[in-house]
């Protein structure tokens, strides 16, 4: 059995305030690869989303956790993360911490230990990394995941990898939603990064975005500080 932690007394936001720069990237990637192996071994399709998916797209932003949307329901995810010997080698069972309760909805927060003790590539210290496993459709994620996965190339040390991430449509949908609901600077910065670096892709899917959220995004406080020429580009890319 995996080790457990007290879900009721765990506060993700407090942890982020205590460590605003987040864990080293090498440890984040190590946790992502571990989760990837676990899900793939159980034939579960998945895609990285959120801040870590931004990093996979070249952003220099920080993040403290890894968000993964899966094609599994909650019962299936519990079967996978409550490991049996045939699912995870005995030597790595204690690498995973799971919640001490199943009274949760839509997402399961687990923790993966990473670092030199597991020979993780480029890791210089041992760190526990939060990994949030979500069911399809949770918080606006696609209900049919397979057609919204892109494989992004990343380099870790001397190693080359491909990581399945949400496509640009659902990255934009989720980020725009966050911009207008929780109003955090990092969400606005993420949308600006996507607009600057993936403008053509966004233009192609602009009609599939929530137009009310697009309009709200363009009228938030950040817009007043943007040069008119850049704002015109943002509006054109978003179809406004």
JSON list of C-alpha atoms in Angstrom, two decimals:
[
{"chain": "A", "resi": 1, "resn": "UNK", "atom": "CA", "xyz": [0.00, 0.00, 0.00]},
{"chain": "A", "resi": 2, "resn": "UNK", "atom": "CA", "xyz": [1.09, 3.57, -0.65]},
{"chain": "A", "resi": 3, "resn": "UNK", "atom": "CA", "xyz": [1.70, 5.89, 2.30]},
{"chain": "A", "resi": 4, "resn": "UNK", "atom": "CA", "xyz": [-1.08, 8.38, 3.15]},
{"chain": "A", "resi": 5, "resn": "UNK", "atom": "CA", "xyz": [-1.29, 12.05, 4.14]},
{"chain": "A", "resi": 6, "resn": "UNK", "atom": "CA", "xyz": [-3.98, 14.06, 5.95]},
{"chain": "A", "resi": 7, "resn": "UNK", "atom": "CA", "xyz": [-6.04, 15.69, 3.19]},
{"chain": "A", "resi": 8, "resn": "UNK", "atom": "CA", "xyz": [-8.16, 17.79, 5.56]},
{"chain": "A", "resi": 9, "resn": "UNK", "atom": "CA", "xyz": [-5.14, 19.62, 6.97]},
{"chain": "A", "resi": 10, "resn": "UNK", "atom": "CA", "xyz": [-3.25, 20.02, 3.69]},
{"chain": "A", "resi": 11, "resn": "UNK", "atom": "CA", "xyz": [-3.34, 23.51, 2.15]},
{"chain": "A", "resi": 12, "resn": "UNK", "atom": "CA", "xyz": [-1.87, 23.78, -1.35]},
{"chain": "A", "resi": 13, "resn": "UNK", "atom": "CA", "xyz": [-1.97, 27.59, -1.35]},
{"chain": "A", "resi": 14, "resn": "UNK", "atom": "CA", "xyz": [-0.11, 27.80, 1.97]},
{"chain": "A", "resi": 15, "resn": "UNK", "atom": "CA", "xyz": [2.55, 25.46, 0.62]},
{"chain": "A", "resi": 16, "resn": "UNK", "atom": "CA", "xyz": [2.96, 27.69, -2.43]},
{"chain": "A", "resi": 17, "resn": "UNK", "atom": "CA", "xyz": [3.31, 30.79, -0.25]},
{"chain": "A", "resi": 18, "resn": "UNK", "atom": "CA", "xyz": [6.04, 29.06, 1.76]},
{"chain": "A", "resi": 19, "resn": "UNK", "atom": "CA", "xyz": [7.87, 28.10, -1.44]},
{"chain": "A", "resi": 20, "resn": "UNK", "atom": "CA", "xyz": [6.90, 30.74, -4.07]},
{"chain": "A", "resi": 21, "resn": "UNK", "atom": "CA", "xyz": [9.55, 29.65, -6.57]},
{"chain": "A", "resi": 22, "resn": "UNK", "atom": "CA", "xyz": [8.42, 26.04, -6.44]},
{"chain": "A", "resi": 23, "resn": "UNK", "atom": "CA", "xyz": [10.57, 22.92, -6.54]},
{"chain": "A", "resi": 24, "resn": "UNK", "atom": "CA", "xyz": [13.45, 22.48, -9.01]},
{"chain": "A", "resi": 25, "resn": "UNK", "atom": "CA", "xyz": [12.32, 21.74, -12.54]},
{"chain": "A", "resi": 26, "resn": "UNK", "atom": "CA", "xyz": [14.22, 18.47, -12.61]},
{"chain": "A", "resi": 27, "resn": "UNK", "atom": "CA", "xyz": [12.10, 17.21, -9.72]},
{"chain": "A", "resi": 28, "resn": "UNK", "atom": "CA", "xyz": [8.91, 18.34, -11.44]},
{"chain": "A", "resi": 29, "resn": "UNK", "atom": "CA", "xyz": [9.85, 16.43, -14.57]},
{"chain": "A", "resi": 30, "resn": "UNK", "atom": "CA", "xyz": [10.79, 13.38, -12.50]},
{"chain": "A", "resi": 31, "resn": "UNK", "atom": "CA", "xyz": [7.34, 13.39, -10.90]},
{"chain": "A", "resi": 32, "resn": "UNK", "atom": "CA", "xyz": [5.70, 13.83, -14.30]},
{"chain": "A", "resi": 33, "resn": "UNK", "atom": "CA", "xyz": [7.62, 10.88, -15.73]},
{"chain": "A", "resi": 34, "resn": "UNK", "atom": "CA", "xyz": [6.70, 8.73, -12.73]},
{"chain": "A", "resi": 35, "resn": "UNK", "atom": "CA", "xyz": [3.00, 9.58, -13.13]},
{"chain": "A", "resi": 36, "resn": "UNK", "atom": "CA", "xyz": [3.31, 8.94, -16.85]},
{"chain": "A", "resi": 37, "resn": "UNK", "atom": "CA", "xyz": [4.73, 5.46, -16.29]},
{"chain": "A", "resi": 38, "resn": "UNK", "atom": "CA", "xyz": [2.04, 4.66, -13.75]},
{"chain": "A", "resi": 39, "resn": "UNK", "atom": "CA", "xyz": [-0.85, 5.77, -15.96]},
{"chain": "A", "resi": 40, "resn": "UNK", "atom": "CA", "xyz": [0.59, 4.22, -19.12]},
{"chain": "A", "resi": 41, "resn": "UNK", "atom": "CA", "xyz": [1.17, 0.90, -17.36]},
{"chain": "A", "resi": 42, "resn": "UNK", "atom": "CA", "xyz": [-2.55, 0.87, -16.57]},
{"chain": "A", "resi": 43, "resn": "UNK", "atom": "CA", "xyz": [-3.64, 1.86, -20.10]},
{"chain": "A", "resi": 44, "resn": "UNK", "atom": "CA", "xyz": [-5.01, 5.24, -19.01]},
{"chain": "A", "resi": 45, "resn": "UNK", "atom": "CA", "xyz": [-4.77, 8.12, -21.48]},
{"chain": "A", "resi": 46, "resn": "UNK", "atom": "CA", "xyz": [-3.76, 11.43, -19.92]},
{"chain": "A", "resi": 47, "resn": "UNK", "atom": "CA", "xyz": [-2.56, 14.95, -20.66]},
{"chain": "A", "resi": 48, "resn": "UNK", "atom": "CA", "xyz": [-0.59, 17.49, -18.64]},
{"chain": "A", "resi": 49, "resn": "UNK", "atom": "CA", "xyz": [-2.32, 20.84, -18.15]},
{"chain": "A", "resi": 50, "resn": "UNK", "atom": "CA", "xyz": [-1.87, 24.00, -16.07]},
{"chain": "A", "resi": 51, "resn": "UNK", "atom": "CA", "xyz": [1.45, 25.58, -15.16]},
{"chain": "A", "resi": 52, "resn": "UNK", "atom": "CA", "xyz": [3.57, 22.54, -15.90]},
{"chain": "A", "resi": 53, "resn": "UNK", "atom": "CA", "xyz": [2.11, 22.36, -19.42]},
{"chain": "A", "resi": 54, "resn": "UNK", "atom": "CA", "xyz": [3.20, 25.98, -19.82]},
{"chain": "A", "resi": 55, "resn": "UNK", "atom": "CA", "xyz": [6.74, 24.94, -18.87]},
{"chain": "A", "resi": 56, "resn": "UNK", "atom": "CA", "xyz": [6.57, 22.15, -21.46]},
{"chain": "A", "resi": 57, "resn": "UNK", "atom": "CA", "xyz": [5.69, 24.86, -24.01]},
{"chain": "A", "resi": 58, "resn": "UNK", "atom": "CA", "xyz": [8.82, 26.82, -23.17]},
{"chain": "A", "resi": 59, "resn": "UNK", "atom": "CA", "xyz": [7.58, 29.21, -20.49]},
{"chain": "A", "resi": 60, "resn": "UNK", "atom": "CA", "xyz": [10.02, 30.19, -17.75]},
{"chain": "A", "resi": 61, "resn": "UNK", "atom": "CA", "xyz": [7.25, 30.49, -15.16]},
{"chain": "A", "resi": 62, "resn": "UNK", "atom": "CA", "xyz": [7.42, 28.51, -11.92]},
{"chain": "A", "resi": 63, "resn": "UNK", "atom": "CA", "xyz": [4.92, 25.99, -10.59]},
{"chain": "A", "resi": 64, "resn": "UNK", "atom": "CA", "xyz": [4.63, 23.92, -7.46]},
{"chain": "A", "resi": 65, "resn": "UNK", "atom": "CA", "xyz": [2.56, 21.02, -8.76]},
{"chain": "A", "resi": 66, "resn": "UNK", "atom": "CA", "xyz": [1.57, 19.03, -11.83]},
{"chain": "A", "resi": 67, "resn": "UNK", "atom": "CA", "xyz": [-2.02, 18.91, -13.09]},
{"chain": "A", "resi": 68, "resn": "UNK", "atom": "CA", "xyz": [-2.97, 15.85, -15.12]},
{"chain": "A", "resi": 69, "resn": "UNK", "atom": "CA", "xyz": [-6.36, 15.20, -16.70]},
{"chain": "A", "resi": 70, "resn": "UNK", "atom": "CA", "xyz": [-7.02, 11.52, -17.35]},
{"chain": "A", "resi": 71, "resn": "UNK", "atom": "CA", "xyz": [-9.63, 9.41, -19.13]},
{"chain": "A", "resi": 72, "resn": "UNK", "atom": "CA", "xyz": [-10.27, 7.42, -15.94]},
{"chain": "A", "resi": 73, "resn": "UNK", "atom": "CA", "xyz": [-13.11, 7.75, -13.44]},
{"chain": "A", "resi": 74, "resn": "UNK", "atom": "CA", "xyz": [-12.46, 8.15, -9.72]},
{"chain": "A", "resi": 75, "resn": "UNK", "atom": "CA", "xyz": [-12.82, 4.45, -8.95]},
{"chain": "A", "resi": 76, "resn": "UNK", "atom": "CA", "xyz": [-10.25, 3.57, -11.60]},
{"chain": "A", "resi": 77, "resn": "UNK", "atom": "CA", "xyz": [-7.80, 6.19, -10.36]},
{"chain": "A", "resi": 78, "resn": "UNK", "atom": "CA", "xyz": [-8.09, 4.87, -6.81]},
{"chain": "A", "resi": 79, "resn": "UNK", "atom": "CA", "xyz": [-7.35, 1.36, -8.10]},
{"chain": "A", "resi": 80, "resn": "UNK", "atom": "CA", "xyz": [-4.19, 2.69, -9.73]},
{"chain": "A", "resi": 81, "resn": "UNK", "atom": "CA", "xyz": [-2.82, 4.86, -6.92]},
{"chain": "A", "resi": 82, "resn": "UNK", "atom": "CA", "xyz": [-3.50, 2.31, -4.18]},
{"chain": "A", "resi": 83, "resn": "UNK", "atom": "CA", "xyz": [-0.74, 0.18, -5.63]},
{"chain": "A", "resi": 84, "resn": "UNK", "atom": "CA", "xyz": [-0.55, -3.58, -5.80]},
{"chain": "A", "resi": 85, "resn": "UNK", "atom": "CA", "xyz": [2.79, -5.30, -6.53]},
{"chain": "A", "resi": 86, "resn": "UNK", "atom": "CA", "xyz": [1.75, -6.00, -10.12]},
{"chain": "A", "resi": 87, "resn": "UNK", "atom": "CA", "xyz": [1.15, -2.28, -10.70]},
{"chain": "A", "resi": 88, "resn": "UNK", "atom": "CA", "xyz": [4.24, -0.69, -9.14]},
{"chain": "A", "resi": 89, "resn": "UNK", "atom": "CA", "xyz": [7.55, -2.42, -8.31]},
{"chain": "A", "resi": 90, "resn": "UNK", "atom": "CA", "xyz": [7.99, -3.02, -4.58]},
{"chain": "A", "resi": 91, "resn": "UNK", "atom": "CA", "xyz": [11.09, -0.83, -4.56]},
{"chain": "A", "resi": 92, "resn": "UNK", "atom": "CA", "xyz": [9.04, 2.23, -5.49]},
{"chain": "A", "resi": 93, "resn": "UNK", "atom": "CA", "xyz": [5.77, 1.71, -3.59]},
{"chain": "A", "resi": 94, "resn": "UNK", "atom": "CA", "xyz": [6.72, 4.16, -0.86]},
{"chain": "A", "resi": 95, "resn": "UNK", "atom": "CA", "xyz": [7.48, 6.77, -3.47]},
{"chain": "A", "resi": 96, "resn": "UNK", "atom": "CA", "xyz": [3.78, 7.63, -3.54]},
{"chain": "A", "resi": 97, "resn": "UNK", "atom": "CA", "xyz": [1.61, 9.33, -0.90]},
{"chain": "A", "resi": 98, "resn": "UNK", "atom": "CA", "xyz": [-2.17, 9.26, -1.36]},
{"chain": "A", "resi": 99, "resn": "UNK", "atom": "CA", "xyz": [-5.05, 10.97, 0.52]},
{"chain": "A", "resi": 100, "resn": "UNK", "atom": "CA", "xyz": [-6.32, 9.36, 3.72]},
{"chain": "A", "resi": 101, "resn": "UNK", "atom": "CA", "xyz": [-9.93, 9.77, 2.57]},
{"chain": "A", "resi": 102, "resn": "UNK", "atom": "CA", "xyz": [-11.96, 9.09, -0.56]},
{"chain": "A", "resi": 103, "resn": "UNK", "atom": "CA", "xyz": [-14.45, 11.87, 0.22]},
{"chain": "A", "resi": 104, "resn": "UNK", "atom": "CA", "xyz": [-13.22, 13.99, -2.67]},
{"chain": "A", "resi": 105, "resn": "UNK", "atom": "CA", "xyz": [-14.68, 14.93, -6.04]},
{"chain": "A", "resi": 106, "resn": "UNK", "atom": "CA", "xyz": [-13.11, 15.23, -9.46]},
{"chain": "A", "resi": 107, "resn": "UNK", "atom": "CA", "xyz": [-9.44, 15.37, -8.48]},
{"chain": "A", "resi": 108, "resn": "UNK", "atom": "CA", "xyz": [-7.07, 13.29, -6.35]},
{"chain": "A", "resi": 109, "resn": "UNK", "atom": "CA", "xyz": [-3.96, 15.00, -4.95]},
{"chain": "A", "resi": 110, "resn": "UNK", "atom": "CA", "xyz": [-1.07, 12.56, -4.64]},
{"chain": "A", "resi": 111, "resn": "UNK", "atom": "CA", "xyz": [2.58, 13.18, -3.83]},
{"chain": "A", "resi": 112, "resn": "UNK", "atom": "CA", "xyz": [5.53, 11.63, -5.63]},
{"chain": "A", "resi": 113, "resn": "UNK", "atom": "CA", "xyz": [8.96, 11.57, -4.03]},
{"chain": "A", "resi": 114, "resn": "UNK", "atom": "CA", "xyz": [11.71, 12.48, -6.47]},
{"chain": "A", "resi": 115, "resn": "UNK", "atom": "CA", "xyz": [15.44, 12.96, -6.42]},
{"chain": "A", "resi": 116, "resn": "UNK", "atom": "CA", "xyz": [18.85, 11.27, -6.37]},
{"chain": "A", "resi": 117, "resn": "UNK", "atom": "CA", "xyz": [17.59, 8.42, -4.16]},
{"chain": "A", "resi": 118, "resn": "UNK", "atom": "CA", "xyz": [15.59, 7.26, -7.20]},
{"chain": "A", "resi": 119, "resn": "UNK", "atom": "CA", "xyz": [18.30, 8.12, -9.75]},
{"chain": "A", "resi": 120, "resn": "UNK", "atom": "CA", "xyz": [16.02, 10.73, -11.30]},
{"chain": "A", "resi": 121, "resn": "UNK", "atom": "CA", "xyz": [17.73, 12.56, -14.16]},
{"chain": "A", "resi": 122, "resn": "UNK", "atom": "CA", "xyz": [19.33, 15.92, -13.23]},
{"chain": "A", "resi": 123, "resn": "UNK", "atom": "CA", "xyz": [17.81, 15.97, -9.71]},
{"chain": "A", "resi": 124, "resn": "UNK", "atom": "CA", "xyz": [20.16, 17.37, -7.05]},
{"chain": "A", "resi": 125, "resn": "UNK", "atom": "CA", "xyz": [17.84, 17.02, -4.06]},
{"chain": "A", "resi": 126, "resn": "UNK", "atom": "CA", "xyz": [15.00, 14.81, -2.88]},
{"chain": "A", "resi": 127, "resn": "UNK", "atom": "CA", "xyz": [11.59, 16.52, -3.02]},
{"chain": "A", "resi": 128, "resn": "UNK", "atom": "CA", "xyz": [7.97, 15.50, -2.70]},
{"chain": "A", "resi": 129, "resn": "UNK", "atom": "CA", "xyz": [5.97, 16.83, -5.68]},
{"chain": "A", "resi": 130, "resn": "UNK", "atom": "CA", "xyz": [2.20, 17.30, -5.69]},
{"chain": "A", "resi": 131, "resn": "UNK", "atom": "CA", "xyz": [0.46, 15.66, -8.65]},
{"chain": "A", "resi": 132, "resn": "UNK", "atom": "CA", "xyz": [-3.26, 16.34, -9.17]},
{"chain": "A", "resi": 133, "resn": "UNK", "atom": "CA", "xyz": [-5.04, 13.58, -11.08]},
{"chain": "A", "resi": 134, "resn": "UNK", "atom": "CA", "xyz": [-8.37, 14.67, -12.59]},
{"chain": "A", "resi": 135, "resn": "UNK", "atom": "CA", "xyz": [-11.27, 12.88, -14.17]},
{"chain": "A", "resi": 136, "resn": "UNK", "atom": "CA", "xyz": [-12.39, 13.94, -17.68]},
{"chain": "A", "resi": 137, "resn": "UNK", "atom": "CA", "xyz": [-14.63, 17.01, -17.74]},
{"chain": "A", "resi": 138, "resn": "UNK", "atom": "CA", "xyz": [-13.42, 18.32, -14.36]},
{"chain": "A", "resi": 139, "resn": "UNK", "atom": "CA", "xyz": [-13.17, 22.13, -14.32]},
{"chain": "A", "resi": 140, "resn": "UNK", "atom": "CA", "xyz": [-13.78, 22.45, -18.04]},
{"chain": "A", "resi": 141, "resn": "UNK", "atom": "CA", "xyz": [-11.35, 19.77, -19.22]},
{"chain": "A", "resi": 142, "resn": "UNK", "atom": "CA", "xyz": [-12.40, 17.75, -22.28]},
{"chain": "A", "resi": 143, "resn": "UNK", "atom": "CA", "xyz": [-14.82, 14.89, -21.72]},
{"chain": "A", "resi": 144, "resn": "UNK", "atom": "CA", "xyz": [-13.23, 13.09, -24.69]},
{"chain": "A", "resi": 145, "resn": "UNK", "atom": "CA", "xyz": [-9.52, 13.50, -24.11]},
{"chain": "A", "resi": 146, "resn": "UNK", "atom": "CA", "xyz": [-7.91, 11.55, -26.95]},
{"chain": "A", "resi": 147, "resn": "UNK", "atom": "CA", "xyz": [-8.49, 14.20, -29.65]},
{"chain": "A", "resi": 148, "resn": "UNK", "atom": "CA", "xyz": [-7.08, 17.00, -27.49]},
{"chain": "A", "resi": 149, "resn": "UNK", "atom": "CA", "xyz": [-3.62, 15.63, -26.68]},
{"chain": "A", "resi": 150, "resn": "UNK", "atom": "CA", "xyz": [-0.39, 16.97, -28.19]},
{"chain": "A", "resi": 151, "resn": "UNK", "atom": "CA", "xyz": [3.03, 15.49, -27.53]},
{"chain": "A", "resi": 152, "resn": "UNK", "atom": "CA", "xyz": [5.57, 18.20, -26.73]},
{"chain": "A", "resi": 153, "resn": "UNK", "atom": "CA", "xyz": [9.35, 17.62, -26.94]},
{"chain": "A", "resi": 154, "resn": "UNK", "atom": "CA", "xyz": [11.36, 18.48, -23.82]},
{"chain": "A", "resi": 155, "resn": "UNK", "atom": "CA", "xyz": [15.02, 18.06, -22.90]},
{"chain": "A", "resi": 156, "resn": "UNK", "atom": "CA", "xyz": [16.06, 16.97, -19.40]},
{"chain": "A", "resi": 157, "resn": "UNK", "atom": "CA", "xyz": [19.81, 17.00, -19.08]},
{"chain": "A", "resi": 158, "resn": "UNK", "atom": "CA", "xyz": [21.06, 15.07, -22.09]},
{"chain": "A", "resi": 159, "resn": "UNK", "atom": "CA", "xyz": [17.80, 13.17, -22.46]},
{"chain": "A", "resi": 160, "resn": "UNK", "atom": "CA", "xyz": [15.03, 13.95, -24.96]},
{"chain": "A", "resi": 161, "resn": "UNK", "atom": "CA", "xyz": [11.43, 13.19, -24.06]},
{"chain": "A", "resi": 162, "resn": "UNK", "atom": "CA", "xyz": [7.92, 13.78, -25.34]},
{"chain": "A", "resi": 163, "resn": "UNK", "atom": "CA", "xyz": [5.22, 14.73, -22.84]},
{"chain": "A", "resi": 164, "resn": "UNK", "atom": "CA", "xyz": [1.47, 14.49, -23.61]},
{"chain": "A", "resi": 165, "resn": "UNK", "atom": "CA", "xyz": [-0.17, 17.85, -22.90]},
{"chain": "A", "resi": 166, "resn": "UNK", "atom": "CA", "xyz": [-3.57, 19.41, -23.50]},
{"chain": "A", "resi": 167, "resn": "UNK", "atom": "CA", "xyz": [-3.88, 21.05, -26.90]},
{"chain": "A", "resi": 168, "resn": "UNK", "atom": "CA", "xyz": [-3.92, 24.82, -27.35]},
{"chain": "A", "resi": 169, "resn": "UNK", "atom": "CA", "xyz": [-7.74, 24.95, -27.41]},
{"chain": "A", "resi": 170, "resn": "UNK", "atom": "CA", "xyz": [-8.16, 23.56, -23.93]},
{"chain": "A", "resi": 171, "resn": "UNK", "atom": "CA", "xyz": [-5.11, 25.34, -22.58]},
{"chain": "A", "resi": 172, "resn": "UNK", "atom": "CA", "xyz": [-6.67, 28.64, -23.67]},
{"chain": "A", "resi": 173, "resn": "UNK", "atom": "CA", "xyz": [-10.11, 27.68, -22.40]},
{"chain": "A", "resi": 174, "resn": "UNK", "atom": "CA", "xyz": [-8.79, 26.75, -18.96]},
{"chain": "A", "resi": 175, "resn": "UNK", "atom": "CA", "xyz": [-6.50, 29.78, -18.70]},
{"chain": "A", "resi": 176, "resn": "UNK", "atom": "CA", "xyz": [-9.17, 32.27, -19.79]},
{"chain": "A", "resi": 177, "resn": "UNK", "atom": "CA", "xyz": [-11.55, 30.72, -17.27]},
{"chain": "A", "resi": 178, "resn": "UNK", "atom": "CA", "xyz": [-8.97, 31.14, -14.51]},
{"chain": "A", "resi": 179, "resn": "UNK", "atom": "CA", "xyz": [-8.31, 34.75, -15.54]},
{"chain": "A", "resi": 180, "resn": "UNK", "atom": "CA", "xyz": [-11.92, 35.78, -15.07]},
{"chain": "A", "resi": 181, "resn": "UNK", "atom": "CA", "xyz": [-12.70, 33.62, -12.01]},
{"chain": "A", "resi": 182, "resn": "UNK", "atom": "CA", "xyz": [-9.65, 33.78, -9.75]},
{"chain": "A", "resi": 183, "resn": "UNK", "atom": "CA", "xyz": [-7.83, 36.83, -11.16]},
{"chain": "A", "resi": 184, "resn": "UNK", "atom": "CA", "xyz": [-4.26, 35.72, -10.51]},
{"chain": "A", "resi": 185, "resn": "UNK", "atom": "CA", "xyz": [-1.43, 37.49, -12.33]},
{"chain": "A", "resi": 186, "resn": "UNK", "atom": "CA", "xyz": [0.16, 34.22, -13.38]},
{"chain": "A", "resi": 187, "resn": "UNK", "atom": "CA", "xyz": [-2.95, 33.24, -15.35]},
{"chain": "A", "resi": 188, "resn": "UNK", "atom": "CA", "xyz": [-2.93, 36.52, -17.28]},
{"chain": "A", "resi": 189, "resn": "UNK", "atom": "CA", "xyz": [0.79, 36.09, -17.92]},
{"chain": "A", "resi": 190, "resn": "UNK", "atom": "CA", "xyz": [0.17, 32.55, -19.18]},
{"chain": "A", "resi": 191, "resn": "UNK", "atom": "CA", "xyz": [-2.45, 33.75, -21.68]},
{"chain": "A", "resi": 192, "resn": "UNK", "atom": "CA", "xyz": [-0.13, 36.52, -22.86]},
{"chain": "A", "resi": 193, "resn": "UNK", "atom": "CA", "xyz": [2.67, 33.99, -23.31]},
{"chain": "A", "resi": 194, "resn": "UNK", "atom": "CA", "xyz": [0.42, 31.72, -25.37]},
{"chain": "A", "resi": 195, "resn": "UNK", "atom": "CA", "xyz": [-0.78, 34.64, -27.50]},
{"chain": "A", "resi": 196, "resn": "UNK", "atom": "CA", "xyz": [2.78, 35.78, -28.19]},
{"chain": "A", "resi": 197, "resn": "UNK", "atom": "CA", "xyz": [4.18, 32.33, -28.98]},
{"chain": "A", "resi": 198, "resn": "UNK", "atom": "CA", "xyz": [1.24, 30.37, -30.42]},
{"chain": "A", "resi": 199, "resn": "UNK", "atom": "CA", "xyz": [-0.74, 33.11, -32.14]},
{"chain": "A", "resi": 200, "resn": "UNK", "atom": "CA", "xyz": [-1.39, 31.20, -35.36]},
{"chain": "A", "resi": 201, "resn": "UNK", "atom": "CA", "xyz": [-2.72, 28.16, -33.50]},
{"chain": "A", "resi": 202, "resn": "UNK", "atom": "CA", "xyz": [-4.94, 30.37, -31.34]},
{"chain": "A", "resi": 203, "resn": "UNK", "atom": "CA", "xyz": [-6.29, 32.23, -34.39]},
{"chain": "A", "resi": 204, "resn": "UNK", "atom": "CA", "xyz": [-7.36, 28.88, -35.81]},
{"chain": "A", "resi": 205, "resn": "UNK", "atom": "CA", "xyz": [-9.45, 28.03, -32.72]},
{"chain": "A", "resi": 206, "resn": "UNK", "atom": "CA", "xyz": [-10.58, 31.53, -31.70]},
{"chain": "A", "resi": 207, "resn": "UNK", "atom": "CA", "xyz": [-14.23, 30.78, -32.59]},
{"chain": "A", "resi": 208, "resn": "UNK", "atom": "CA", "xyz": [-14.21, 27.83, -30.16]},
{"chain": "A", "resi": 209, "resn": "UNK", "atom": "CA", "xyz": [-13.30, 29.98, -27.15]},
{"chain": "A", "resi": 210, "resn": "UNK", "atom": "CA", "xyz": [-15.88, 31.37, -24.71]},
{"chain": "A", "resi": 211, "resn": "UNK", "atom": "CA", "xyz": [-16.45, 34.84, -26.15]},
{"chain": "A", "resi": 212, "resn": "UNK", "atom": "CA", "xyz": [-17.69, 36.31, -22.86]},
{"chain": "A", "resi": 213, "resn": "UNK", "atom": "CA", "xyz": [-14.49, 35.15, -21.15]},
{"chain": "A", "resi": 214, "resn": "UNK", "atom": "CA", "xyz": [-12.40, 36.57, -24.00]},
{"chain": "A", "resi": 215, "resn": "UNK", "atom": "CA", "xyz": [-14.12, 39.95, -23.65]},
{"chain": "A", "resi": 216, "resn": "UNK", "atom": "CA", "xyz": [-13.68, 39.95, -19.87]},
{"chain": "A", "resi": 217, "resn": "UNK", "atom": "CA", "xyz": [-10.02, 39.02, -20.23]},
{"chain": "A", "resi": 218, "resn": "UNK", "atom": "CA", "xyz": [-9.39, 41.93, -22.60]},
{"chain": "A", "resi": 219, "resn": "UNK", "atom": "CA", "xyz": [-10.92, 44.41, -20.15]},
{"chain": "A", "resi": 220, "resn": "UNK", "atom": "CA", "xyz": [-9.10, 43.31, -16.99]},
{"chain": "A", "resi": 221, "resn": "UNK", "atom": "CA", "xyz": [-6.74, 45.75, -15.25]},
{"chain": "A", "resi": 222, "resn": "UNK", "atom": "CA", "xyz": [-3.63, 44.38, -16.98]},
{"chain": "A", "resi": 223, "resn": "UNK", "atom": "CA", "xyz": [-4.84, 45.67, -20.37]},
{"chain": "A", "resi": 224, "resn": "UNK", "atom": "CA", "xyz": [-4.29, 49.33, -19.43]},
{"chain": "A", "resi": 225, "resn": "UNK", "atom": "CA", "xyz": [-0.51, 48.83, -19.35]},
{"chain": "A", "resi": 226, "resn": "UNK", "atom": "CA", "xyz": [-0.26, 47.10, -22.75]},
{"chain": "A", "resi": 227, "resn": "UNK", "atom": "CA", "xyz": [0.98, 49.11, -25.77]},
{"chain": "A", "resi": 228, "resn": "UNK", "atom": "CA", "xyz": [-1.84, 49.72, -28.28]},
{"chain": "A", "resi": 229, "resn": "UNK", "atom": "CA", "xyz": [-0.06, 47.80, -31.05]},
{"chain": "A", "resi": 230, "resn": "UNK", "atom": "CA", "xyz": [0.30, 44.71, -28.86]},
{"chain": "A", "resi": 231, "resn": "UNK", "atom": "CA", "xyz": [-3.29, 44.96, -27.67]},
{"chain": "A", "resi": 232, "resn": "UNK", "atom": "CA", "xyz": [-4.42, 45.15, -31.29]},
{"chain": "A", "resi": 233, "resn": "UNK", "atom": "CA", "xyz": [-2.51, 41.93, -31.96]},
{"chain": "A", "resi": 234, "resn": "UNK", "atom": "CA", "xyz": [-4.13, 40.23, -28.96]},
{"chain": "A", "resi": 235, "resn": "UNK", "atom": "CA", "xyz": [-7.59, 41.31, -30.12]},
{"chain": "A", "resi": 236, "resn": "UNK", "atom": "CA", "xyz": [-6.98, 40.14, -33.68]},
{"chain": "A", "resi": 237, "resn": "UNK", "atom": "CA", "xyz": [-5.63, 36.79, -32.51]},
{"chain": "A", "resi": 238, "resn": "UNK", "atom": "CA", "xyz": [-8.67, 36.31, -30.27]},
{"chain": "A", "resi": 239, "resn": "UNK", "atom": "CA", "xyz": [-11.09, 37.38, -32.99]},
{"chain": "A", "resi": 240, "resn": "UNK", "atom": "CA", "xyz": [-12.17, 40.63, -31.30]}
]
